Short mmCIF file of C-alpha atoms in Angstrom, two decimals:
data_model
loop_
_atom_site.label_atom_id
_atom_site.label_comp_id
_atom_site.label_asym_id
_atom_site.label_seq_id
_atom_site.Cartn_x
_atom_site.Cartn_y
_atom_site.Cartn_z
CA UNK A 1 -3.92 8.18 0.73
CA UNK A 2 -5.80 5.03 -0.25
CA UNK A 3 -4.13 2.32 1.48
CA UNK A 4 -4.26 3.06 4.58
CA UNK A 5 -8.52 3.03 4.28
CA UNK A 6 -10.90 1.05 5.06
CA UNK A 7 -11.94 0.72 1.41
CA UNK A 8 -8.31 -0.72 0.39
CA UNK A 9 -8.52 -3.18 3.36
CA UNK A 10 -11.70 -4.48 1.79
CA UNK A 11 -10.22 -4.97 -1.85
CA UNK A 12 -7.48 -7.09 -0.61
CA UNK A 13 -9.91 -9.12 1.35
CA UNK A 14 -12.09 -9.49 -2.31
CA UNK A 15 -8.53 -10.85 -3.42
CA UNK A 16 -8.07 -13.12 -0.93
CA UNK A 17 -11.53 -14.36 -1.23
CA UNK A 18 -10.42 -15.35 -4.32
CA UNK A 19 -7.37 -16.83 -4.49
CA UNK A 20 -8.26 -20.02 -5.93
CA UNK A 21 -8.51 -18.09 -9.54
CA UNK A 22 -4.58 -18.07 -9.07
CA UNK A 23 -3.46 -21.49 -7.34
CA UNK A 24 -3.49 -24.38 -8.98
CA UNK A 25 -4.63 -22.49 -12.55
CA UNK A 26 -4.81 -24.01 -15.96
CA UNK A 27 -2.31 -22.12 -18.10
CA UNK A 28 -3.11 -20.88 -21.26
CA UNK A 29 -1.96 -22.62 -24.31
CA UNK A 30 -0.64 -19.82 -25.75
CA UNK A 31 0.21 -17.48 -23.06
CA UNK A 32 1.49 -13.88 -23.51
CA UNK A 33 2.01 -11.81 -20.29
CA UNK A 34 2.21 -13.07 -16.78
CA UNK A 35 -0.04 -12.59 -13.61
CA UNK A 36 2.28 -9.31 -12.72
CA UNK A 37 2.60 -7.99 -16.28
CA UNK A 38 -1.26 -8.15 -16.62
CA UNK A 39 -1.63 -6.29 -12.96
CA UNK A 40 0.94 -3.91 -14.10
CA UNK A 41 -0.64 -3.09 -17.49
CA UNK A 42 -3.99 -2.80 -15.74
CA UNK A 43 -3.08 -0.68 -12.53
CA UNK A 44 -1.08 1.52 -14.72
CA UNK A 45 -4.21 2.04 -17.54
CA UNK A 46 -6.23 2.36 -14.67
CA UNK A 47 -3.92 5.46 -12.67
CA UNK A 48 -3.29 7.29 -15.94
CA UNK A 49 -6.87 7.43 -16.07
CA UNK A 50 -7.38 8.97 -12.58
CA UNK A 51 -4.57 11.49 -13.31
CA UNK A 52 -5.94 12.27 -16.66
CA UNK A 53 -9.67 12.97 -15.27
CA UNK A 54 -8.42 14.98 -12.26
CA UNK A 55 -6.20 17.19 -14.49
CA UNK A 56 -6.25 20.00 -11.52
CA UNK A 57 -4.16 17.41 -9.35
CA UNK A 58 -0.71 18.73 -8.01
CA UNK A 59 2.55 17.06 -8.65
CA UNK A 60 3.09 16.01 -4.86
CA UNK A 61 -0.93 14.66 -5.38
CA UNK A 62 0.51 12.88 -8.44
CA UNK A 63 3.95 11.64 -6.78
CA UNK A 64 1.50 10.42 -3.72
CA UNK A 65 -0.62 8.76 -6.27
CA UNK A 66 2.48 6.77 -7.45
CA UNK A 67 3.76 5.81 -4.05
CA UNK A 68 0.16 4.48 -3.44
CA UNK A 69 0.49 2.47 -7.02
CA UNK A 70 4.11 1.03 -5.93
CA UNK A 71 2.52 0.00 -2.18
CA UNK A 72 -0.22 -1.68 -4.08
CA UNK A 73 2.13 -3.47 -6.15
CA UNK A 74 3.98 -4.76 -3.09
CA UNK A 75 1.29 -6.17 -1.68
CA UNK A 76 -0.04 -8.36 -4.93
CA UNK A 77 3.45 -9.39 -5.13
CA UNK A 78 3.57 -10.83 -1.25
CA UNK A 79 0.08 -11.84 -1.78
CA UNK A 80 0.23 -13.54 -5.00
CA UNK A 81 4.08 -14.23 -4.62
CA UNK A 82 3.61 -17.98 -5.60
CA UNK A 83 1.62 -17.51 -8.93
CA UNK A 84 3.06 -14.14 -9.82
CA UNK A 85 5.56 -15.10 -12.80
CA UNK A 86 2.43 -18.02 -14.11
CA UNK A 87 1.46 -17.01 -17.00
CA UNK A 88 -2.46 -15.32 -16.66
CA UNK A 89 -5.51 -17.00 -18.25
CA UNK A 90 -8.84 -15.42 -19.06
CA UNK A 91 -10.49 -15.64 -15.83
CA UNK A 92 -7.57 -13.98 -13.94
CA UNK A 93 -7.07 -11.52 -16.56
CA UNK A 94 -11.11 -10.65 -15.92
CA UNK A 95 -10.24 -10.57 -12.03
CA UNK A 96 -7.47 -8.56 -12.68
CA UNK A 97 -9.32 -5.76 -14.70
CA UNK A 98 -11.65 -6.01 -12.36
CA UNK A 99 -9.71 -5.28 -9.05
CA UNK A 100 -7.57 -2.80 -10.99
CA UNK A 101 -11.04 -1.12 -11.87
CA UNK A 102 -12.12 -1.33 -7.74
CA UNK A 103 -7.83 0.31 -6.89
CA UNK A 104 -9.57 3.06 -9.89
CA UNK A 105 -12.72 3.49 -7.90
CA UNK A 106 -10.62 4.25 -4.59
CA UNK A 107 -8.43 6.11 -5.67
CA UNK A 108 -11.31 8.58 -7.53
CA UNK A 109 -13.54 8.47 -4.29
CA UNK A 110 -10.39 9.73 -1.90
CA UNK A 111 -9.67 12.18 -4.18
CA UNK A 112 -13.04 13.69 -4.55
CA UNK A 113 -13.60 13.73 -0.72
CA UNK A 114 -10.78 16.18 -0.52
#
């Protein structure tokens, strides 16, 4: 569905461009999530709003939707694997709304072009 496009291809490129938010980071003093808790809460605000503006989608659209989320997850993981449990300051958190917000974008544009 999304990721195998040429659109997802160029998100994870944006996030490798910019891997220096995540190595070598300043932690927050008082931190409260991780890196992968903050992707997780934003991928997941980010889907339920696709599924909930597409309300005509099928359940196999929404199980393929899902399967697309978990690949995505995979990859941050293997990408990010050496940051992922840090705990996330602002500017990743920003980055991470962000990209979640570009996954959002894909996923509404594949869906409309079928």
């Amino acid at each position: 569905m999304v990721t195998d496009t040429d659109g997802y291809i160029q998100i994870i490129e944006y996030l490798t461009e910019h891997l220096s938010l995540f190595e070598n980071a300043k932690a927050p003093e008082k931190a409260s999530e991780t890196v992968m808790s903050a992707i997780e809460v934003e991928l997941c605000e980010q889907i339920i709003s696709v599924c909930s503006q597409n309300p005509n989608l099928t359940f196999n659209q929404r199980n393929a939707i899902i399967r697309e989320v978990d690949a995505i997850v995979y990859d941050l993981e293997e990408i990010l694997s050496g940051v992922i449990n840090n705990p996330v300051n602002t500017e990743q958190l920003a980055f991470i709304r962000e990209f979640a917000g570009l996954i959002k974008n894909l996923f509404d544009s594949v869906i409309h072009k079928d």
